[in-house]
Amino acid sequence: MKRQWHPDPEPIKTNDTAAVAVGTALWAVALVVLLIFRPAPENTWWIWTCATGVGFGLFGLWFVRRRASRP
């Protein structure tokens, strides 16, 4: 029995900039909270994880905006 071929659905329109900005803001909030309420010395990697999340988020914002501006 052959399966009937269906065309691919149209891509969903999304606001990628807003999604990346919200994620970056959440990492930044977590970083601020951790800087206020210092974790135990063996858990300082949490701070670096949040800082890395903010850094990658800023790179993601730059990348998404650059990609959106292309024709």
PDB file of N, CA and C in Angstrom:
ATOM      1  N   MET A   1       0.844  -1.169   0.000  1.00  0.00           N
ATOM      2  CA  MET A   1       0.000   0.000   0.000  1.00  0.00           C
ATOM      3  C   MET A   1       0.895   1.239   0.000  1.00  0.00           C
ATOM      4  N   LYS A   2       0.663   2.116  -0.934  1.00  0.00           N
ATOM      5  CA  LYS A   2       1.441   3.354  -1.022  1.00  0.00           C
ATOM      6  C   LYS A   2       0.786   4.445  -0.189  1.00  0.00           C
ATOM      7  N   ARG A   3       1.656   5.261   0.407  1.00  0.00           N
ATOM      8  CA  ARG A   3       1.142   6.413   1.151  1.00  0.00           C
ATOM      9  C   ARG A   3       0.998   7.585   0.199  1.00  0.00           C
ATOM     10  N   GLN A   4      -0.036   8.330   0.398  1.00  0.00           N
ATOM     11  CA  GLN A   4      -0.285   9.488  -0.450  1.00  0.00           C
ATOM     12  C   GLN A   4       0.638  10.635  -0.040  1.00  0.00           C
ATOM     13  N   TRP A   5       1.235  11.305  -1.023  1.00  0.00           N
ATOM     14  CA  TRP A   5       2.158  12.405  -0.752  1.00  0.00           C
ATOM     15  C   TRP A   5       1.381  13.674  -0.453  1.00  0.00           C
ATOM     16  N   HIS A   6       1.794  14.347   0.619  1.00  0.00           N
ATOM     17  CA  HIS A   6       1.194  15.631   0.995  1.00  0.00           C
ATOM     18  C   HIS A   6       2.282  16.694   0.906  1.00  0.00           C
ATOM     19  N   PRO A   7       1.948  17.875   0.424  1.00  0.00           N
ATOM     20  CA  PRO A   7       2.965  18.935   0.356  1.00  0.00           C
ATOM     21  C   PRO A   7       3.357  19.375   1.765  1.00  0.00           C
ATOM     22  N   ASP A   8       4.575  19.917   1.865  1.00  0.00           N
ATOM     23  CA  ASP A   8       5.056  20.415   3.151  1.00  0.00           C
ATOM     24  C   ASP A   8       4.224  21.607   3.592  1.00  0.00           C
ATOM     25  N   PRO A   9       3.953  21.724   4.880  1.00  0.00           N
ATOM     26  CA  PRO A   9       3.185  22.881   5.351  1.00  0.00           C
ATOM     27  C   PRO A   9       4.012  24.159   5.247  1.00  0.00           C
ATOM     28  N   GLU A  10       3.339  25.273   5.210  1.00  0.00           N
ATOM     29  CA  GLU A  10       4.003  26.575   5.165  1.00  0.00           C
ATOM     30  C   GLU A  10       4.698  26.826   6.510  1.00  0.00           C
ATOM     31  N   PRO A  11       5.848  27.494   6.489  1.00  0.00           N
ATOM     32  CA  PRO A  11       6.529  27.803   7.761  1.00  0.00           C
ATOM     33  C   PRO A  11       5.679  28.743   8.621  1.00  0.00           C
ATOM     34  N   ILE A  12       5.792  28.567   9.908  1.00  0.00           N
ATOM     35  CA  ILE A  12       5.060  29.403  10.849  1.00  0.00           C
ATOM     36  C   ILE A  12       5.808  30.722  11.001  1.00  0.00           C
ATOM     37  N   LYS A  13       5.082  31.826  10.973  1.00  0.00           N
ATOM     38  CA  LYS A  13       5.683  33.146  11.185  1.00  0.00           C
ATOM     39  C   LYS A  13       5.890  33.343  12.677  1.00  0.00           C
ATOM     40  N   THR A  14       7.131  33.589  13.078  1.00  0.00           N
ATOM     41  CA  THR A  14       7.444  33.798  14.489  1.00  0.00           C
ATOM     42  C   THR A  14       8.260  35.074  14.661  1.00  0.00           C
ATOM     43  N   ASN A  15       8.276  35.569  15.869  1.00  0.00           N
ATOM     44  CA  ASN A  15       9.093  36.724  16.208  1.00  0.00           C
ATOM     45  C   ASN A  15      10.334  36.199  16.929  1.00  0.00           C
ATOM     46  N   ASP A  16      11.348  35.847  16.159  1.00  0.00           N
ATOM     47  CA  ASP A  16      12.555  35.247  16.731  1.00  0.00           C
ATOM     48  C   ASP A  16      13.287  36.202  17.661  1.00  0.00           C
ATOM     49  N   THR A  17      13.285  37.479  17.331  1.00  0.00           N
ATOM     50  CA  THR A  17      13.968  38.457  18.170  1.00  0.00           C
ATOM     51  C   THR A  17      13.355  38.496  19.567  1.00  0.00           C
ATOM     52  N   ALA A  18      12.044  38.473  19.643  1.00  0.00           N
ATOM     53  CA  ALA A  18      11.380  38.499  20.949  1.00  0.00           C
ATOM     54  C   ALA A  18      11.671  37.234  21.741  1.00  0.00           C
ATOM     55  N   ALA A  19      11.684  36.096  21.084  1.00  0.00           N
ATOM     56  CA  ALA A  19      11.956  34.836  21.783  1.00  0.00           C
ATOM     57  C   ALA A  19      13.367  34.825  22.367  1.00  0.00           C
ATOM     58  N   VAL A  20      14.341  35.267  21.583  1.00  0.00           N
ATOM     59  CA  VAL A  20      15.721  35.293  22.069  1.00  0.00           C
ATOM     60  C   VAL A  20      15.874  36.343  23.167  1.00  0.00           C
ATOM     61  N   ALA A  21      15.201  37.475  23.023  1.00  0.00           N
ATOM     62  CA  ALA A  21      15.286  38.533  24.036  1.00  0.00           C
ATOM     63  C   ALA A  21      14.705  38.065  25.367  1.00  0.00           C
ATOM     64  N   VAL A  22      13.601  37.353  25.340  1.00  0.00           N
ATOM     65  CA  VAL A  22      13.001  36.849  26.584  1.00  0.00           C
ATOM     66  C   VAL A  22      13.931  35.846  27.255  1.00  0.00           C
ATOM     67  N   GLY A  23      14.502  34.944  26.478  1.00  0.00           N
ATOM     68  CA  GLY A  23      15.445  33.984  27.048  1.00  0.00           C
ATOM     69  C   GLY A  23      16.657  34.652  27.653  1.00  0.00           C
ATOM     70  N   THR A  24      17.187  35.651  26.969  1.00  0.00           N
ATOM     71  CA  THR A  24      18.345  36.387  27.479  1.00  0.00           C
ATOM     72  C   THR A  24      17.987  37.139  28.763  1.00  0.00           C
ATOM     73  N   ALA A  25      16.803  37.725  28.794  1.00  0.00           N
ATOM     74  CA  ALA A  25      16.362  38.441  29.992  1.00  0.00           C
ATOM     75  C   ALA A  25      16.214  37.490  31.179  1.00  0.00           C
ATOM     76  N   LEU A  26      15.727  36.289  30.936  1.00  0.00           N
ATOM     77  CA  LEU A  26      15.601  35.319  32.026  1.00  0.00           C
ATOM     78  C   LEU A  26      16.968  34.905  32.575  1.00  0.00           C
ATOM     79  N   TRP A  27      17.943  34.723  31.677  1.00  0.00           N
ATOM     80  CA  TRP A  27      19.304  34.420  32.138  1.00  0.00           C
ATOM     81  C   TRP A  27      19.864  35.591  32.943  1.00  0.00           C
ATOM     82  N   ALA A  28      19.582  36.822  32.502  1.00  0.00           N
ATOM     83  CA  ALA A  28      20.085  37.998  33.211  1.00  0.00           C
ATOM     84  C   ALA A  28      19.459  38.113  34.596  1.00  0.00           C
ATOM     85  N   VAL A  29      18.169  37.840  34.702  1.00  0.00           N
ATOM     86  CA  VAL A  29      17.503  37.873  36.011  1.00  0.00           C
ATOM     87  C   VAL A  29      18.111  36.826  36.934  1.00  0.00           C
ATOM     88  N   ALA A  30      18.330  35.632  36.410  1.00  0.00           N
ATOM     89  CA  ALA A  30      18.946  34.579  37.225  1.00  0.00           C
ATOM     90  C   ALA A  30      20.347  34.983  37.676  1.00  0.00           C
ATOM     91  N   LEU A  31      21.088  35.641  36.798  1.00  0.00           N
ATOM     92  CA  LEU A  31      22.433  36.101  37.159  1.00  0.00           C
ATOM     93  C   LEU A  31      22.382  37.128  38.284  1.00  0.00           C
ATOM     94  N   VAL A  32      21.477  38.079  38.180  1.00  0.00           N
ATOM     95  CA  VAL A  32      21.351  39.105  39.225  1.00  0.00           C
ATOM     96  C   VAL A  32      20.954  38.471  40.552  1.00  0.00           C
ATOM     97  N   VAL A  33      20.022  37.544  40.516  1.00  0.00           N
ATOM     98  CA  VAL A  33      19.595  36.871  41.752  1.00  0.00           C
ATOM     99  C   VAL A  33      20.768  36.129  42.382  1.00  0.00           C
ATOM    100  N   LEU A  34      21.556  35.448  41.553  1.00  0.00           N
ATOM    101  CA  LEU A  34      22.700  34.716  42.098  1.00  0.00           C
ATOM    102  C   LEU A  34      23.786  35.645  42.619  1.00  0.00           C
ATOM    103  N   LEU A  35      23.930  36.816  42.025  1.00  0.00           N
ATOM    104  CA  LEU A  35      24.918  37.758  42.527  1.00  0.00           C
ATOM    105  C   LEU A  35      24.476  38.385  43.847  1.00  0.00           C
ATOM    106  N   ILE A  36      23.169  38.520  44.042  1.00  0.00           N
ATOM    107  CA  ILE A  36      22.652  39.066  45.304  1.00  0.00           C
ATOM    108  C   ILE A  36      22.729  38.016  46.409  1.00  0.00           C
ATOM    109  N   PHE A  37      22.210  36.820  46.124  1.00  0.00           N
ATOM    110  CA  PHE A  37      22.212  35.720  47.091  1.00  0.00           C
ATOM    111  C   PHE A  37      23.304  34.736  46.682  1.00  0.00           C
ATOM    112  N   ARG A  38      24.515  35.026  47.079  1.00  0.00           N
ATOM    113  CA  ARG A  38      25.677  34.220  46.680  1.00  0.00           C
ATOM    114  C   ARG A  38      25.467  32.735  46.984  1.00  0.00           C
ATOM    115  N   PRO A  39      25.694  31.866  45.978  1.00  0.00           N
ATOM    116  CA  PRO A  39      25.609  30.429  46.269  1.00  0.00           C
ATOM    117  C   PRO A  39      26.834  29.962  47.055  1.00  0.00           C
ATOM    118  N   ALA A  40      26.767  28.755  47.544  1.00  0.00           N
ATOM    119  CA  ALA A  40      27.898  28.167  48.257  1.00  0.00           C
ATOM    120  C   ALA A  40      29.106  28.102  47.325  1.00  0.00           C
ATOM    121  N   PRO A  41      30.312  28.132  47.872  1.00  0.00           N
ATOM    122  CA  PRO A  41      31.519  28.154  47.025  1.00  0.00           C
ATOM    123  C   PRO A  41      31.592  27.015  46.008  1.00  0.00           C
ATOM    124  N   GLU A  42      31.045  25.853  46.346  1.00  0.00           N
ATOM    125  CA  GLU A  42      31.093  24.752  45.372  1.00  0.00           C
ATOM    126  C   GLU A  42      30.058  24.899  44.260  1.00  0.00           C
ATOM    127  N   ASN A  43      29.169  25.887  44.380  1.00  0.00           N
ATOM    128  CA  ASN A  43      28.136  26.107  43.361  1.00  0.00           C
ATOM    129  C   ASN A  43      28.318  27.417  42.599  1.00  0.00           C
ATOM    130  N   THR A  44      29.520  27.959  42.595  1.00  0.00           N
ATOM    131  CA  THR A  44      29.727  29.209  41.852  1.00  0.00           C
ATOM    132  C   THR A  44      29.633  29.011  40.347  1.00  0.00           C
ATOM    133  N   TRP A  45      29.651  27.768  39.891  1.00  0.00           N
ATOM    134  CA  TRP A  45      29.498  27.514  38.454  1.00  0.00           C
ATOM    135  C   TRP A  45      28.124  27.958  37.974  1.00  0.00           C
ATOM    136  N   TRP A  46      27.146  28.097  38.874  1.00  0.00           N
ATOM    137  CA  TRP A  46      25.828  28.598  38.488  1.00  0.00           C
ATOM    138  C   TRP A  46      25.943  30.023  37.945  1.00  0.00           C
ATOM    139  N   ILE A  47      26.780  30.834  38.590  1.00  0.00           N
ATOM    140  CA  ILE A  47      26.975  32.210  38.134  1.00  0.00           C
ATOM    141  C   ILE A  47      27.549  32.219  36.734  1.00  0.00           C
ATOM    142  N   TRP A  48      28.550  31.367  36.504  1.00  0.00           N
ATOM    143  CA  TRP A  48      29.167  31.319  35.170  1.00  0.00           C
ATOM    144  C   TRP A  48      28.204  30.774  34.120  1.00  0.00           C
ATOM    145  N   THR A  49      27.325  29.881  34.519  1.00  0.00           N
ATOM    146  CA  THR A  49      26.320  29.375  33.586  1.00  0.00           C
ATOM    147  C   THR A  49      25.378  30.484  33.160  1.00  0.00           C
ATOM    148  N   CYS A  50      24.940  31.302  34.112  1.00  0.00           N
ATOM    149  CA  CYS A  50      24.055  32.424  33.785  1.00  0.00           C
ATOM    150  C   CYS A  50      24.772  33.463  32.937  1.00  0.00           C
ATOM    151  N   ALA A  51      26.026  33.745  33.267  1.00  0.00           N
ATOM    152  CA  ALA A  51      26.789  34.712  32.477  1.00  0.00           C
ATOM    153  C   ALA A  51      26.971  34.214  31.048  1.00  0.00           C
ATOM    154  N   THR A  52      27.209  32.923  30.887  1.00  0.00           N
ATOM    155  CA  THR A  52      27.330  32.354  29.546  1.00  0.00           C
ATOM    156  C   THR A  52      25.997  32.427  28.815  1.00  0.00           C
ATOM    157  N   GLY A  53      24.899  32.181  29.520  1.00  0.00           N
ATOM    158  CA  GLY A  53      23.572  32.294  28.913  1.00  0.00           C
ATOM    159  C   GLY A  53      23.290  33.699  28.410  1.00  0.00           C
ATOM    160  N   VAL A  54      23.680  34.701  29.184  1.00  0.00           N
ATOM    161  CA  VAL A  54      23.505  36.096  28.754  1.00  0.00           C
ATOM    162  C   VAL A  54      24.385  36.379  27.540  1.00  0.00           C
ATOM    163  N   GLY A  55      25.627  35.909  27.574  1.00  0.00           N
ATOM    164  CA  GLY A  55      26.537  36.128  26.444  1.00  0.00           C
ATOM    165  C   GLY A  55      26.025  35.494  25.156  1.00  0.00           C
ATOM    166  N   PHE A  56      25.604  34.236  25.245  1.00  0.00           N
ATOM    167  CA  PHE A  56      25.058  33.576  24.057  1.00  0.00           C
ATOM    168  C   PHE A  56      23.754  34.231  23.616  1.00  0.00           C
ATOM    169  N   GLY A  57      22.976  34.721  24.569  1.00  0.00           N
ATOM    170  CA  GLY A  57      21.734  35.412  24.214  1.00  0.00           C
ATOM    171  C   GLY A  57      21.998  36.692  23.442  1.00  0.00           C
ATOM    172  N   LEU A  58      23.001  37.452  23.869  1.00  0.00           N
ATOM    173  CA  LEU A  58      23.350  38.676  23.135  1.00  0.00           C
ATOM    174  C   LEU A  58      23.865  38.345  21.737  1.00  0.00           C
ATOM    175  N   PHE A  59      24.657  37.282  21.632  1.00  0.00           N
ATOM    176  CA  PHE A  59      25.090  36.834  20.306  1.00  0.00           C
ATOM    177  C   PHE A  59      23.876  36.411  19.476  1.00  0.00           C
ATOM    178  N   GLY A  60      22.944  35.715  20.099  1.00  0.00           N
ATOM    179  CA  GLY A  60      21.739  35.288  19.399  1.00  0.00           C
ATOM    180  C   GLY A  60      20.908  36.457  18.907  1.00  0.00           C
ATOM    181  N   LEU A  61      20.797  37.507  19.711  1.00  0.00           N
ATOM    182  CA  LEU A  61      20.070  38.708  19.271  1.00  0.00           C
ATOM    183  C   LEU A  61      20.734  39.326  18.051  1.00  0.00           C
ATOM    184  N   TRP A  62      22.044  39.438  18.103  1.00  0.00           N
ATOM    185  CA  TRP A  62      22.776  39.989  16.957  1.00  0.00           C
ATOM    186  C   TRP A  62      22.549  39.126  15.719  1.00  0.00           C
ATOM    187  N   PHE A  63      22.641  37.814  15.881  1.00  0.00           N
ATOM    188  CA  PHE A  63      22.514  36.895  14.753  1.00  0.00           C
ATOM    189  C   PHE A  63      21.111  36.923  14.155  1.00  0.00           C
ATOM    190  N   VAL A  64      20.084  36.911  15.008  1.00  0.00           N
ATOM    191  CA  VAL A  64      18.698  36.898  14.527  1.00  0.00           C
ATOM    192  C   VAL A  64      18.368  38.200  13.806  1.00  0.00           C
ATOM    193  N   ARG A  65      18.818  39.315  14.350  1.00  0.00           N
ATOM    194  CA  ARG A  65      18.554  40.602  13.688  1.00  0.00           C
ATOM    195  C   ARG A  65      19.281  40.696  12.360  1.00  0.00           C
ATOM    196  N   ARG A  66      20.504  40.185  12.310  1.00  0.00           N
ATOM    197  CA  ARG A  66      21.263  40.206  11.053  1.00  0.00           C
ATOM    198  C   ARG A  66      20.586  39.318  10.002  1.00  0.00           C
ATOM    199  N   ARG A  67      20.126  38.155  10.435  1.00  0.00           N
ATOM    200  CA  ARG A  67      19.455  37.250   9.506  1.00  0.00           C
ATOM    201  C   ARG A  67      18.143  37.825   9.013  1.00  0.00           C
ATOM    202  N   ALA A  68      17.409  38.533   9.898  1.00  0.00           N
ATOM    203  CA  ALA A  68      16.116  39.103   9.518  1.00  0.00           C
ATOM    204  C   ALA A  68      16.273  40.261   8.553  1.00  0.00           C
ATOM    205  N   SER A  69      17.407  40.940   8.585  1.00  0.00           N
ATOM    206  CA  SER A  69      17.592  42.109   7.712  1.00  0.00           C
ATOM    207  C   SER A  69      17.998  41.711   6.291  1.00  0.00           C
ATOM    208  N   ARG A  70      18.357  40.452   6.112  1.00  0.00           N
ATOM    209  CA  ARG A  70      18.728  39.993   4.763  1.00  0.00           C
ATOM    210  C   ARG A  70      17.480  39.767   3.928  1.00  0.00           C
ATOM    211  N   PRO A  71      17.606  40.011   2.622  1.00  0.00           N
ATOM    212  CA  PRO A  71      16.417  39.819   1.751  1.00  0.00           C
ATOM    213  C   PRO A  71      16.003  38.391   1.574  1.00  0.00           C
TER     214      PRO A  71
END
